[in-house]
PDB file of C-alpha atoms in Angstrom:
ATOM      1  CA  UNK A   1       6.942  -0.280  -0.158  1.00 50.00           C
ATOM      2  CA  UNK A   2       3.584   1.224  -1.240  1.00 74.00           C
ATOM      3  CA  UNK A   3       1.446  -1.078  -3.365  1.00 81.00           C
ATOM      4  CA  UNK A   4       1.321   1.566  -6.126  1.00 81.00           C
ATOM      5  CA  UNK A   5       5.110   1.405  -6.352  1.00 86.00           C
ATOM      6  CA  UNK A   6       5.011  -2.392  -6.350  1.00 87.00           C
ATOM      7  CA  UNK A   7       2.506  -2.477  -9.231  1.00 93.00           C
ATOM      8  CA  UNK A   8       4.215   0.230 -11.279  1.00 93.00           C
ATOM      9  CA  UNK A   9       7.089  -1.916 -12.527  1.00 93.00           C
ATOM     10  CA  UNK A  10       5.456  -3.170 -15.740  1.00 94.00           C
ATOM     11  CA  UNK A  11       5.829  -0.644 -18.581  1.00 95.00           C
ATOM     12  CA  UNK A  12       2.885   0.912 -20.411  1.00 94.00           C
ATOM     13  CA  UNK A  13       3.825  -0.543 -23.852  1.00 95.00           C
ATOM     14  CA  UNK A  14       3.942  -4.032 -22.340  1.00 96.00           C
ATOM     15  CA  UNK A  15       0.557  -3.552 -20.671  1.00 95.00           C
ATOM     16  CA  UNK A  16      -1.044  -2.252 -23.862  1.00 95.00           C
ATOM     17  CA  UNK A  17       0.443  -5.164 -25.783  1.00 96.00           C
ATOM     18  CA  UNK A  18      -1.003  -7.553 -23.205  1.00 96.00           C
ATOM     19  CA  UNK A  19      -4.571  -6.244 -23.503  1.00 96.00           C
ATOM     20  CA  UNK A  20      -4.394  -6.015 -27.288  1.00 95.00           C
ATOM     21  CA  UNK A  21      -2.867  -9.477 -27.571  1.00 96.00           C
ATOM     22  CA  UNK A  22      -5.525 -11.011 -25.303  1.00 96.00           C
ATOM     23  CA  UNK A  23      -8.345  -9.503 -27.371  1.00 95.00           C
ATOM     24  CA  UNK A  24      -6.834 -10.462 -30.725  1.00 95.00           C
ATOM     25  CA  UNK A  25      -5.976 -13.996 -29.588  1.00 95.00           C
ATOM     26  CA  UNK A  26      -9.495 -14.553 -28.261  1.00 95.00           C
ATOM     27  CA  UNK A  27     -11.247 -13.182 -31.346  1.00 93.00           C
ATOM     28  CA  UNK A  28      -9.056 -15.131 -33.765  1.00 95.00           C
ATOM     29  CA  UNK A  29      -9.271 -18.392 -31.832  1.00 94.00           C
ATOM     30  CA  UNK A  30     -13.033 -18.338 -31.327  1.00 93.00           C
ATOM     31  CA  UNK A  31     -13.750 -17.170 -34.880  1.00 92.00           C
ATOM     32  CA  UNK A  32     -11.597 -19.976 -36.332  1.00 93.00           C
ATOM     33  CA  UNK A  33     -13.449 -22.604 -34.297  1.00 92.00           C
ATOM     34  CA  UNK A  34     -16.865 -21.010 -34.842  1.00 91.00           C
ATOM     35  CA  UNK A  35     -16.743 -18.885 -38.040  1.00 90.00           C
ATOM     36  CA  UNK A  36     -20.420 -18.010 -37.663  1.00 85.00           C
ATOM     37  CA  UNK A  37     -19.645 -16.242 -34.373  1.00 82.00           C
ATOM     38  CA  UNK A  38     -18.569 -13.063 -36.199  1.00 73.00           C
ATOM     39  CA  UNK A  39     -22.011 -12.776 -37.803  1.00 74.00           C
ATOM     40  CA  UNK A  40     -24.159 -13.491 -34.745  1.00 72.00           C
ATOM     41  CA  UNK A  41     -23.998 -12.567 -31.075  1.00 68.00           C
ATOM     42  CA  UNK A  42     -26.693 -15.086 -30.147  1.00 69.00           C
ATOM     43  CA  UNK A  43     -24.573 -18.239 -30.142  1.00 82.00           C
ATOM     44  CA  UNK A  44     -24.238 -19.402 -26.523  1.00 89.00           C
ATOM     45  CA  UNK A  45     -21.146 -21.626 -26.686  1.00 92.00           C
ATOM     46  CA  UNK A  46     -18.758 -19.303 -28.580  1.00 92.00           C
ATOM     47  CA  UNK A  47     -19.847 -16.340 -26.463  1.00 91.00           C
ATOM     48  CA  UNK A  48     -19.168 -18.233 -23.228  1.00 93.00           C
ATOM     49  CA  UNK A  49     -15.834 -19.558 -24.499  1.00 94.00           C
ATOM     50  CA  UNK A  50     -14.807 -16.075 -25.670  1.00 94.00           C
ATOM     51  CA  UNK A  51     -15.545 -14.544 -22.252  1.00 93.00           C
ATOM     52  CA  UNK A  52     -13.583 -17.123 -20.294  1.00 95.00           C
ATOM     53  CA  UNK A  53     -10.764 -17.215 -22.847  1.00 95.00           C
ATOM     54  CA  UNK A  54     -10.299 -13.451 -22.798  1.00 96.00           C
ATOM     55  CA  UNK A  55      -9.956 -13.232 -19.032  1.00 97.00           C
ATOM     56  CA  UNK A  56      -7.811 -16.375 -18.800  1.00 96.00           C
ATOM     57  CA  UNK A  57      -5.360 -15.166 -21.454  1.00 96.00           C
ATOM     58  CA  UNK A  58      -5.274 -11.665 -19.991  1.00 96.00           C
ATOM     59  CA  UNK A  59      -4.608 -12.995 -16.496  1.00 97.00           C
ATOM     60  CA  UNK A  60      -1.877 -15.371 -17.665  1.00 96.00           C
ATOM     61  CA  UNK A  61      -0.123 -12.630 -19.648  1.00 96.00           C
ATOM     62  CA  UNK A  62      -0.369 -10.239 -16.683  1.00 95.00           C
ATOM     63  CA  UNK A  63       1.019 -12.877 -14.348  1.00 94.00           C
ATOM     64  CA  UNK A  64       3.985 -13.527 -16.625  1.00 95.00           C
ATOM     65  CA  UNK A  65       4.761  -9.803 -16.950  1.00 95.00           C
ATOM     66  CA  UNK A  66       4.346  -9.261 -13.212  1.00 94.00           C
ATOM     67  CA  UNK A  67       6.561 -12.214 -12.337  1.00 93.00           C
ATOM     68  CA  UNK A  68       9.256 -11.031 -14.721  1.00 94.00           C
ATOM     69  CA  UNK A  69       9.230  -7.584 -13.106  1.00 93.00           C
ATOM     70  CA  UNK A  70       9.045  -8.768  -9.524  1.00 92.00           C
ATOM     71  CA  UNK A  71       5.434  -7.711  -8.904  1.00 92.00           C
ATOM     72  CA  UNK A  72       3.627  -9.713  -6.233  1.00 91.00           C
ATOM     73  CA  UNK A  73      -0.126  -9.727  -6.842  1.00 90.00           C
ATOM     74  CA  UNK A  74      -0.702 -10.702  -3.214  1.00 90.00           C
ATOM     75  CA  UNK A  75       0.410  -7.194  -2.194  1.00 88.00           C
ATOM     76  CA  UNK A  76      -2.712  -5.780  -3.813  1.00 89.00           C
ATOM     77  CA  UNK A  77      -5.012  -7.869  -1.632  1.00 88.00           C
ATOM     78  CA  UNK A  78      -3.843  -6.710   1.781  1.00 84.00           C
ATOM     79  CA  UNK A  79      -6.713  -4.837   3.384  1.00 83.00           C
ATOM     80  CA  UNK A  80      -8.463  -5.340   6.714  1.00 83.00           C
ATOM     81  CA  UNK A  81     -12.201  -4.683   6.504  1.00 85.00           C
ATOM     82  CA  UNK A  82     -14.710  -4.326   9.288  1.00 88.00           C
ATOM     83  CA  UNK A  83     -18.214  -5.674   8.682  1.00 89.00           C
ATOM     84  CA  UNK A  84     -19.529  -2.167   8.186  1.00 91.00           C
ATOM     85  CA  UNK A  85     -16.824  -1.340   5.664  1.00 91.00           C
ATOM     86  CA  UNK A  86     -17.471  -4.566   3.774  1.00 92.00           C
ATOM     87  CA  UNK A  87     -21.191  -3.746   3.707  1.00 93.00           C
ATOM     88  CA  UNK A  88     -20.424  -0.243   2.417  1.00 93.00           C
ATOM     89  CA  UNK A  89     -18.447  -1.687  -0.474  1.00 95.00           C
ATOM     90  CA  UNK A  90     -21.000  -4.361  -1.362  1.00 95.00           C
ATOM     91  CA  UNK A  91     -23.882  -1.878  -1.317  1.00 95.00           C
ATOM     92  CA  UNK A  92     -21.935   0.495  -3.567  1.00 96.00           C
ATOM     93  CA  UNK A  93     -23.010  -1.746  -6.415  1.00 95.00           C
ATOM     94  CA  UNK A  94     -26.443  -0.111  -6.208  1.00 96.00           C
ATOM     95  CA  UNK A  95     -25.409   3.502  -6.938  1.00 96.00           C
ATOM     96  CA  UNK A  96     -22.830   2.334  -9.478  1.00 96.00           C
ATOM     97  CA  UNK A  97     -25.507   0.503 -11.483  1.00 96.00           C
ATOM     98  CA  UNK A  98     -27.718   3.575 -11.143  1.00 96.00           C
ATOM     99  CA  UNK A  99     -24.882   5.815 -12.337  1.00 96.00           C
ATOM    100  CA  UNK A 100     -24.449   3.539 -15.360  1.00 95.00           C
ATOM    101  CA  UNK A 101     -28.127   3.966 -16.227  1.00 95.00           C
ATOM    102  CA  UNK A 102     -27.806   7.724 -15.818  1.00 96.00           C
ATOM    103  CA  UNK A 103     -24.674   7.830 -17.965  1.00 96.00           C
ATOM    104  CA  UNK A 104     -26.305   5.758 -20.718  1.00 95.00           C
ATOM    105  CA  UNK A 105     -29.197   8.203 -20.996  1.00 96.00           C
ATOM    106  CA  UNK A 106     -27.074  11.324 -20.670  1.00 95.00           C
ATOM    107  CA  UNK A 107     -24.786  10.148 -23.478  1.00 94.00           C
ATOM    108  CA  UNK A 108     -27.010   8.082 -25.752  1.00 95.00           C
ATOM    109  CA  UNK A 109     -30.470   9.657 -25.463  1.00 95.00           C
ATOM    110  CA  UNK A 110     -29.529  12.853 -27.390  1.00 96.00           C
ATOM    111  CA  UNK A 111     -27.582  10.715 -29.859  1.00 94.00           C
ATOM    112  CA  UNK A 112     -30.622   8.493 -30.393  1.00 94.00           C
ATOM    113  CA  UNK A 113     -32.383  11.439 -32.089  1.00 95.00           C
ATOM    114  CA  UNK A 114     -29.313  12.722 -33.942  1.00 95.00           C
ATOM    115  CA  UNK A 115     -27.763   9.398 -34.968  1.00 93.00           C
ATOM    116  CA  UNK A 116     -30.322   6.653 -34.283  1.00 94.00           C
ATOM    117  CA  UNK A 117     -28.573   4.021 -36.417  1.00 92.00           C
ATOM    118  CA  UNK A 118     -25.406   4.279 -34.337  1.00 91.00           C
ATOM    119  CA  UNK A 119     -27.240   3.970 -31.014  1.00 91.00           C
ATOM    120  CA  UNK A 120     -29.246   1.004 -32.254  1.00 90.00           C
ATOM    121  CA  UNK A 121     -26.220  -0.848 -33.557  1.00 86.00           C
ATOM    122  CA  UNK A 122     -23.703  -0.002 -30.819  1.00 85.00           C
ATOM    123  CA  UNK A 123     -25.884  -0.006 -27.705  1.00 86.00           C
ATOM    124  CA  UNK A 124     -29.088  -1.926 -28.351  1.00 84.00           C
ATOM    125  CA  UNK A 125     -28.562  -4.516 -31.075  1.00 76.00           C
ATOM    126  CA  UNK A 126     -25.006  -5.611 -30.271  1.00 70.00           C
ATOM    127  CA  UNK A 127     -26.164  -7.336 -27.109  1.00 76.00           C
ATOM    128  CA  UNK A 128     -25.633 -10.886 -25.881  1.00 83.00           C
ATOM    129  CA  UNK A 129     -27.541 -12.375 -22.928  1.00 88.00           C
ATOM    130  CA  UNK A 130     -25.548 -13.348 -19.883  1.00 91.00           C
ATOM    131  CA  UNK A 131     -28.329 -15.601 -18.622  1.00 91.00           C
ATOM    132  CA  UNK A 132     -30.163 -17.368 -21.425  1.00 91.00           C
ATOM    133  CA  UNK A 133     -33.868 -17.720 -20.695  1.00 87.00           C
ATOM    134  CA  UNK A 134     -33.955 -21.269 -22.059  1.00 87.00           C
ATOM    135  CA  UNK A 135     -33.932 -24.687 -20.401  1.00 87.00           C
ATOM    136  CA  UNK A 136     -31.776 -26.691 -22.821  1.00 91.00           C
ATOM    137  CA  UNK A 137     -28.600 -27.999 -21.156  1.00 93.00           C
ATOM    138  CA  UNK A 138     -26.217 -26.072 -23.397  1.00 92.00           C
ATOM    139  CA  UNK A 139     -27.949 -22.773 -22.573  1.00 92.00           C
ATOM    140  CA  UNK A 140     -27.995 -23.512 -18.834  1.00 93.00           C
ATOM    141  CA  UNK A 141     -24.300 -24.416 -18.781  1.00 95.00           C
ATOM    142  CA  UNK A 142     -23.346 -21.374 -20.848  1.00 94.00           C
ATOM    143  CA  UNK A 143     -25.416 -19.144 -18.558  1.00 94.00           C
ATOM    144  CA  UNK A 144     -23.517 -20.453 -15.519  1.00 95.00           C
ATOM    145  CA  UNK A 145     -20.194 -19.872 -17.282  1.00 96.00           C
ATOM    146  CA  UNK A 146     -21.275 -16.352 -18.281  1.00 95.00           C
ATOM    147  CA  UNK A 147     -22.276 -15.478 -14.711  1.00 96.00           C
ATOM    148  CA  UNK A 148     -18.941 -16.719 -13.355  1.00 96.00           C
ATOM    149  CA  UNK A 149     -17.103 -14.696 -16.005  1.00 96.00           C
ATOM    150  CA  UNK A 150     -19.113 -11.544 -15.338  1.00 96.00           C
ATOM    151  CA  UNK A 151     -19.300 -11.631 -11.543  1.00 97.00           C
ATOM    152  CA  UNK A 152     -15.949 -13.212 -10.609  1.00 96.00           C
ATOM    153  CA  UNK A 153     -13.427 -13.285 -13.451  1.00 97.00           C
ATOM    154  CA  UNK A 154     -14.087  -9.837 -14.919  1.00 97.00           C
ATOM    155  CA  UNK A 155     -13.866  -7.903 -11.619  1.00 97.00           C
ATOM    156  CA  UNK A 156     -10.677  -9.636 -10.483  1.00 97.00           C
ATOM    157  CA  UNK A 157      -8.812  -9.557 -13.802  1.00 97.00           C
ATOM    158  CA  UNK A 158      -9.924  -6.051 -14.812  1.00 97.00           C
ATOM    159  CA  UNK A 159      -9.112  -4.524 -11.432  1.00 97.00           C
ATOM    160  CA  UNK A 160      -5.642  -6.029 -11.359  1.00 96.00           C
ATOM    161  CA  UNK A 161      -5.001  -4.815 -14.910  1.00 97.00           C
ATOM    162  CA  UNK A 162      -6.648  -1.371 -15.067  1.00 97.00           C
ATOM    163  CA  UNK A 163      -6.469  -0.187 -11.460  1.00 95.00           C
ATOM    164  CA  UNK A 164      -3.500  -2.246 -10.306  1.00 94.00           C
ATOM    165  CA  UNK A 165      -0.898  -2.350 -13.074  1.00 96.00           C
ATOM    166  CA  UNK A 166      -1.947   0.329 -15.573  1.00 96.00           C
ATOM    167  CA  UNK A 167      -3.054   2.970 -13.050  1.00 97.00           C
ATOM    168  CA  UNK A 168       0.061   2.474 -10.928  1.00 95.00           C
ATOM    169  CA  UNK A 169       2.379   2.769 -13.916  1.00 95.00           C
ATOM    170  CA  UNK A 170       0.698   5.951 -15.138  1.00 96.00           C
ATOM    171  CA  UNK A 171       0.780   7.349 -11.602  1.00 94.00           C
ATOM    172  CA  UNK A 172       4.528   6.837 -11.386  1.00 93.00           C
ATOM    173  CA  UNK A 173       5.461   8.015 -14.880  1.00 93.00           C
ATOM    174  CA  UNK A 174       2.885  10.665 -15.773  1.00 93.00           C
ATOM    175  CA  UNK A 175       1.243  11.830 -12.528  1.00 93.00           C
ATOM    176  CA  UNK A 176      -2.167  11.600 -10.891  1.00 92.00           C
ATOM    177  CA  UNK A 177      -4.313  13.290 -13.559  1.00 94.00           C
ATOM    178  CA  UNK A 178      -3.061  11.061 -16.365  1.00 95.00           C
ATOM    179  CA  UNK A 179      -3.375   8.009 -14.111  1.00 95.00           C
ATOM    180  CA  UNK A 180      -7.021   8.815 -13.424  1.00 95.00           C
ATOM    181  CA  UNK A 181      -7.978   9.627 -17.006  1.00 96.00           C
ATOM    182  CA  UNK A 182      -6.096   7.320 -19.386  1.00 96.00           C
ATOM    183  CA  UNK A 183      -6.652   3.878 -17.781  1.00 96.00           C
ATOM    184  CA  UNK A 184     -10.285   4.794 -17.025  1.00 96.00           C
ATOM    185  CA  UNK A 185     -10.785   5.958 -20.601  1.00 96.00           C
ATOM    186  CA  UNK A 186      -9.325   2.723 -21.964  1.00 95.00           C
ATOM    187  CA  UNK A 187     -11.577   0.805 -19.583  1.00 96.00           C
ATOM    188  CA  UNK A 188     -14.517   2.847 -20.855  1.00 94.00           C
ATOM    189  CA  UNK A 189     -13.962   2.312 -24.571  1.00 92.00           C
ATOM    190  CA  UNK A 190     -13.907  -1.449 -23.998  1.00 90.00           C
ATOM    191  CA  UNK A 191     -17.521  -1.217 -22.812  1.00 89.00           C
ATOM    192  CA  UNK A 192     -20.667  -0.188 -24.679  1.00 85.00           C
ATOM    193  CA  UNK A 193     -21.433   2.358 -21.948  1.00 89.00           C
ATOM    194  CA  UNK A 194     -18.286   4.417 -22.452  1.00 92.00           C
ATOM    195  CA  UNK A 195     -19.203   7.321 -20.159  1.00 92.00           C
ATOM    196  CA  UNK A 196     -20.534   5.159 -17.346  1.00 94.00           C
ATOM    197  CA  UNK A 197     -17.559   2.792 -17.473  1.00 95.00           C
ATOM    198  CA  UNK A 198     -15.157   5.759 -17.474  1.00 96.00           C
ATOM    199  CA  UNK A 199     -16.810   7.216 -14.361  1.00 95.00           C
ATOM    200  CA  UNK A 200     -16.773   3.754 -12.775  1.00 96.00           C
ATOM    201  CA  UNK A 201     -13.051   3.488 -13.477  1.00 96.00           C
ATOM    202  CA  UNK A 202     -12.319   6.896 -11.949  1.00 96.00           C
ATOM    203  CA  UNK A 203     -14.180   6.064  -8.729  1.00 95.00           C
ATOM    204  CA  UNK A 204     -12.390   2.743  -8.332  1.00 96.00           C
ATOM    205  CA  UNK A 205      -9.043   4.353  -9.149  1.00 95.00           C
ATOM    206  CA  UNK A 206      -9.542   6.847  -6.318  1.00 93.00           C
ATOM    207  CA  UNK A 207     -10.494   3.998  -3.993  1.00 94.00           C
ATOM    208  CA  UNK A 208      -7.349   2.053  -4.904  1.00 94.00           C
ATOM    209  CA  UNK A 209      -5.283   5.194  -4.440  1.00 92.00           C
ATOM    210  CA  UNK A 210      -6.673   5.943  -0.972  1.00 90.00           C
ATOM    211  CA  UNK A 211      -6.760   2.407   0.431  1.00 90.00           C
ATOM    212  CA  UNK A 212      -3.645   1.019  -1.264  1.00 90.00           C
ATOM    213  CA  UNK A 213      -5.539  -2.189  -1.965  1.00 93.00           C
ATOM    214  CA  UNK A 214      -7.527  -3.771  -4.795  1.00 95.00           C
ATOM    215  CA  UNK A 215      -9.917  -5.457  -2.370  1.00 95.00           C
ATOM    216  CA  UNK A 216     -12.337  -2.519  -2.322  1.00 95.00           C
ATOM    217  CA  UNK A 217     -12.440  -2.031  -6.112  1.00 96.00           C
ATOM    218  CA  UNK A 218     -12.899  -5.780  -6.654  1.00 97.00           C
ATOM    219  CA  UNK A 219     -15.793  -5.958  -4.178  1.00 96.00           C
ATOM    220  CA  UNK A 220     -17.578  -2.976  -5.730  1.00 97.00           C
ATOM    221  CA  UNK A 221     -16.957  -4.326  -9.235  1.00 97.00           C
ATOM    222  CA  UNK A 222     -18.363  -7.729  -8.259  1.00 97.00           C
ATOM    223  CA  UNK A 223     -21.406  -6.153  -6.641  1.00 97.00           C
ATOM    224  CA  UNK A 224     -22.015  -3.919  -9.659  1.00 97.00           C
ATOM    225  CA  UNK A 225     -21.807  -6.818 -12.111  1.00 97.00           C
ATOM    226  CA  UNK A 226     -23.931  -9.099  -9.945  1.00 97.00           C
ATOM    227  CA  UNK A 227     -26.700  -6.503  -9.780  1.00 96.00           C
ATOM    228  CA  UNK A 228     -26.484  -5.976 -13.541  1.00 93.00           C
ATOM    229  CA  UNK A 229     -26.852  -9.732 -14.078  1.00 94.00           C
ATOM    230  CA  UNK A 230     -29.809  -9.899 -11.691  1.00 94.00           C
ATOM    231  CA  UNK A 231     -31.444  -6.964 -13.474  1.00 91.00           C
ATOM    232  CA  UNK A 232     -31.046  -8.706 -16.826  1.00 89.00           C
ATOM    233  CA  UNK A 233     -32.490 -11.931 -15.419  1.00 89.00           C
ATOM    234  CA  UNK A 234     -35.455 -10.090 -13.893  1.00 88.00           C
ATOM    235  CA  UNK A 235     -36.147  -8.456 -17.262  1.00 83.00           C
ATOM    236  CA  UNK A 236     -36.027 -11.835 -19.030  1.00 82.00           C
ATOM    237  CA  UNK A 237     -38.256 -13.411 -16.387  1.00 81.00           C
ATOM    238  CA  UNK A 238     -40.794 -10.591 -16.719  1.00 74.00           C
ATOM    239  CA  UNK A 239     -41.028 -10.919 -20.507  1.00 73.00           C
ATOM    240  CA  UNK A 240     -40.566 -14.690 -20.546  1.00 72.00           C
ATOM    241  CA  UNK A 241     -37.678 -14.434 -22.994  1.00 75.00           C
ATOM    242  CA  UNK A 242     -34.381 -12.692 -23.661  1.00 77.00           C
ATOM    243  CA  UNK A 243     -35.472  -9.382 -25.137  1.00 77.00           C
ATOM    244  CA  UNK A 244     -33.571  -6.614 -26.867  1.00 80.00           C
ATOM    245  CA  UNK A 245     -34.669  -3.058 -26.198  1.00 86.00           C
ATOM    246  CA  UNK A 246     -35.797  -1.214 -29.302  1.00 89.00           C
ATOM    247  CA  UNK A 247     -34.800   2.367 -30.018  1.00 93.00           C
ATOM    248  CA  UNK A 248     -38.370   3.541 -29.380  1.00 94.00           C
ATOM    249  CA  UNK A 249     -38.430   1.758 -26.015  1.00 91.00           C
ATOM    250  CA  UNK A 250     -35.049   3.243 -25.070  1.00 94.00           C
ATOM    251  CA  UNK A 251     -36.341   6.745 -25.808  1.00 95.00           C
ATOM    252  CA  UNK A 252     -39.626   6.100 -23.995  1.00 95.00           C
ATOM    253  CA  UNK A 253     -37.814   5.031 -20.824  1.00 94.00           C
ATOM    254  CA  UNK A 254     -36.059   8.409 -20.436  1.00 96.00           C
ATOM    255  CA  UNK A 255     -37.618   8.721 -16.966  1.00 96.00           C
ATOM    256  CA  UNK A 256     -35.142   6.109 -15.702  1.00 96.00           C
ATOM    257  CA  UNK A 257     -32.422   8.781 -15.830  1.00 96.00           C
ATOM    258  CA  UNK A 258     -33.810  11.126 -13.127  1.00 97.00           C
ATOM    259  CA  UNK A 259     -34.639   8.145 -10.910  1.00 97.00           C
ATOM    260  CA  UNK A 260     -31.080   6.869 -11.310  1.00 97.00           C
ATOM    261  CA  UNK A 261     -29.741  10.343 -10.517  1.00 97.00           C
ATOM    262  CA  UNK A 262     -31.743  10.519  -7.282  1.00 97.00           C
ATOM    263  CA  UNK A 263     -30.303   7.145  -6.251  1.00 96.00           C
ATOM    264  CA  UNK A 264     -26.671   7.502  -7.266  1.00 96.00           C
ATOM    265  CA  UNK A 265     -25.696  11.153  -6.707  1.00 96.00           C
ATOM    266  CA  UNK A 266     -26.299  11.428  -2.908  1.00 96.00           C
ATOM    267  CA  UNK A 267     -24.954   7.910  -2.362  1.00 94.00           C
ATOM    268  CA  UNK A 268     -21.743   8.513  -4.281  1.00 94.00           C
ATOM    269  CA  UNK A 269     -21.218  11.876  -2.535  1.00 94.00           C
ATOM    270  CA  UNK A 270     -21.536  10.101   0.825  1.00 94.00           C
ATOM    271  CA  UNK A 271     -19.139   7.378  -0.288  1.00 93.00           C
ATOM    272  CA  UNK A 272     -16.686   9.967  -1.564  1.00 91.00           C
ATOM    273  CA  UNK A 273     -16.618  11.756   1.777  1.00 89.00           C
ATOM    274  CA  UNK A 274     -16.320   8.556   3.783  1.00 87.00           C
ATOM    275  CA  UNK A 275     -13.818   6.646   1.634  1.00 86.00           C
ATOM    276  CA  UNK A 276     -12.115   8.827  -0.947  1.00 79.00           C
ATOM    277  CA  UNK A 277     -10.982  11.928   0.907  1.00 75.00           C
ATOM    278  CA  UNK A 278      -7.255  11.764   1.780  1.00 61.00           C
ATOM    279  CA  UNK A 279      -6.618   9.853   4.959  1.00 52.00           C
ATOM    280  CA  UNK A 280      -4.218  11.037   7.609  1.00 44.00           C
ATOM    281  CA  UNK A 281      -0.754   9.774   6.876  1.00 43.00           C
ATOM    282  CA  UNK A 282      -1.631   8.559   3.384  1.00 46.00           C
ATOM    283  CA  UNK A 283       1.194   8.796   0.896  1.00 45.00           C
ATOM    284  CA  UNK A 284       0.170   9.551  -2.653  1.00 45.00           C
ATOM    285  CA  UNK A 285       2.634   9.828  -5.509  1.00 43.00           C
ATOM    286  CA  UNK A 286       0.967  12.586  -7.485  1.00 41.00           C
ATOM    287  CA  UNK A 287       3.990  13.627  -9.506  1.00 41.00           C
ATOM    288  CA  UNK A 288       5.632  11.627 -12.285  1.00 43.00           C
ATOM    289  CA  UNK A 289       9.020  10.112 -11.634  1.00 45.00           C
ATOM    290  CA  UNK A 290      11.606   8.655 -13.886  1.00 44.00           C
TER     291      UNK A 290
END
C-alpha cells in the first residue's frame, strides 16, 4: 500500500480539530499559569513551555487519531538515502532560508510603505528570541529548549501533520491541486512569513509525493530551521544582544532580496529537476476518490 493511502485515513474535520485543539489548549494552559504571557513575548519560561506543549499535544492527538484509524507512522519513515542524497537534502536548507528572505521582502516590503503599522506589529515587533543572548541559567535552559523545539520537534511534528496526514487526506478526497494548496496555505498562515511558508510547504509536499516518505521533508525542515536559528544567534552575537529589526532597518535592507533570489532560484530549479520530476514507475493519486 502506498504511504499516501496509509496516511489518508484520518478525516479532514478530525485533523482540523486536532490542530485547533492543540493551539487552544496550549494558549489557555500557558496563559492561566502565566497571565502576563499574553501581554509580553519576552518571557523566556512561558515561551519555551508553550513551544514544547504545542508540539507535544499535537503529536499525542495525531498519534491517537492515527492509531484509531490504523495509520502506522513508521510507514512514513521508510526511505533509503545515499550519502549524496542525504547531503542534497541537508544543503537544501540554504536555498529554503534564502527563499524565505525573498518571500518576506516580496510580500512585506510594499506593505511596509502602504500599511507600516501592520508590518511592524505582525512581522517585526511580535518576535520572540529562540536563543536568548543572556547568561542567567533560566535563559540558557530556555534557549536549549527552544532550539530543540525549533530544530527537532517542529520539523517532525509539522511534517507528519501537514505533509503526512493532511496532504494525504486532501490528495485522496479532493485531488492533487487541493492537496498542494490547502495544507500549504494552512501551514503558511500559522507562520509570520505566510508566503515563504506556503512556498516551503508546496516544495515539501511535492517531495513527499515523489519519494513516498517523510524523511526528505523532515531533513530539509530541520536544516532550514537550524540555519534560521544560527542566523538569529549570529545576529545577536554581532550586536551583543537580542535585537528587533525596526521598520526603517527592514526597508533599508531591501538589497537582501536580490541576493536571496540569486541563491535560491537556481538551487531550487536544480533540486526540482533532480528530485521532484515524476520518477519512472511512480504512482500518484492525482484524482479524488470517495
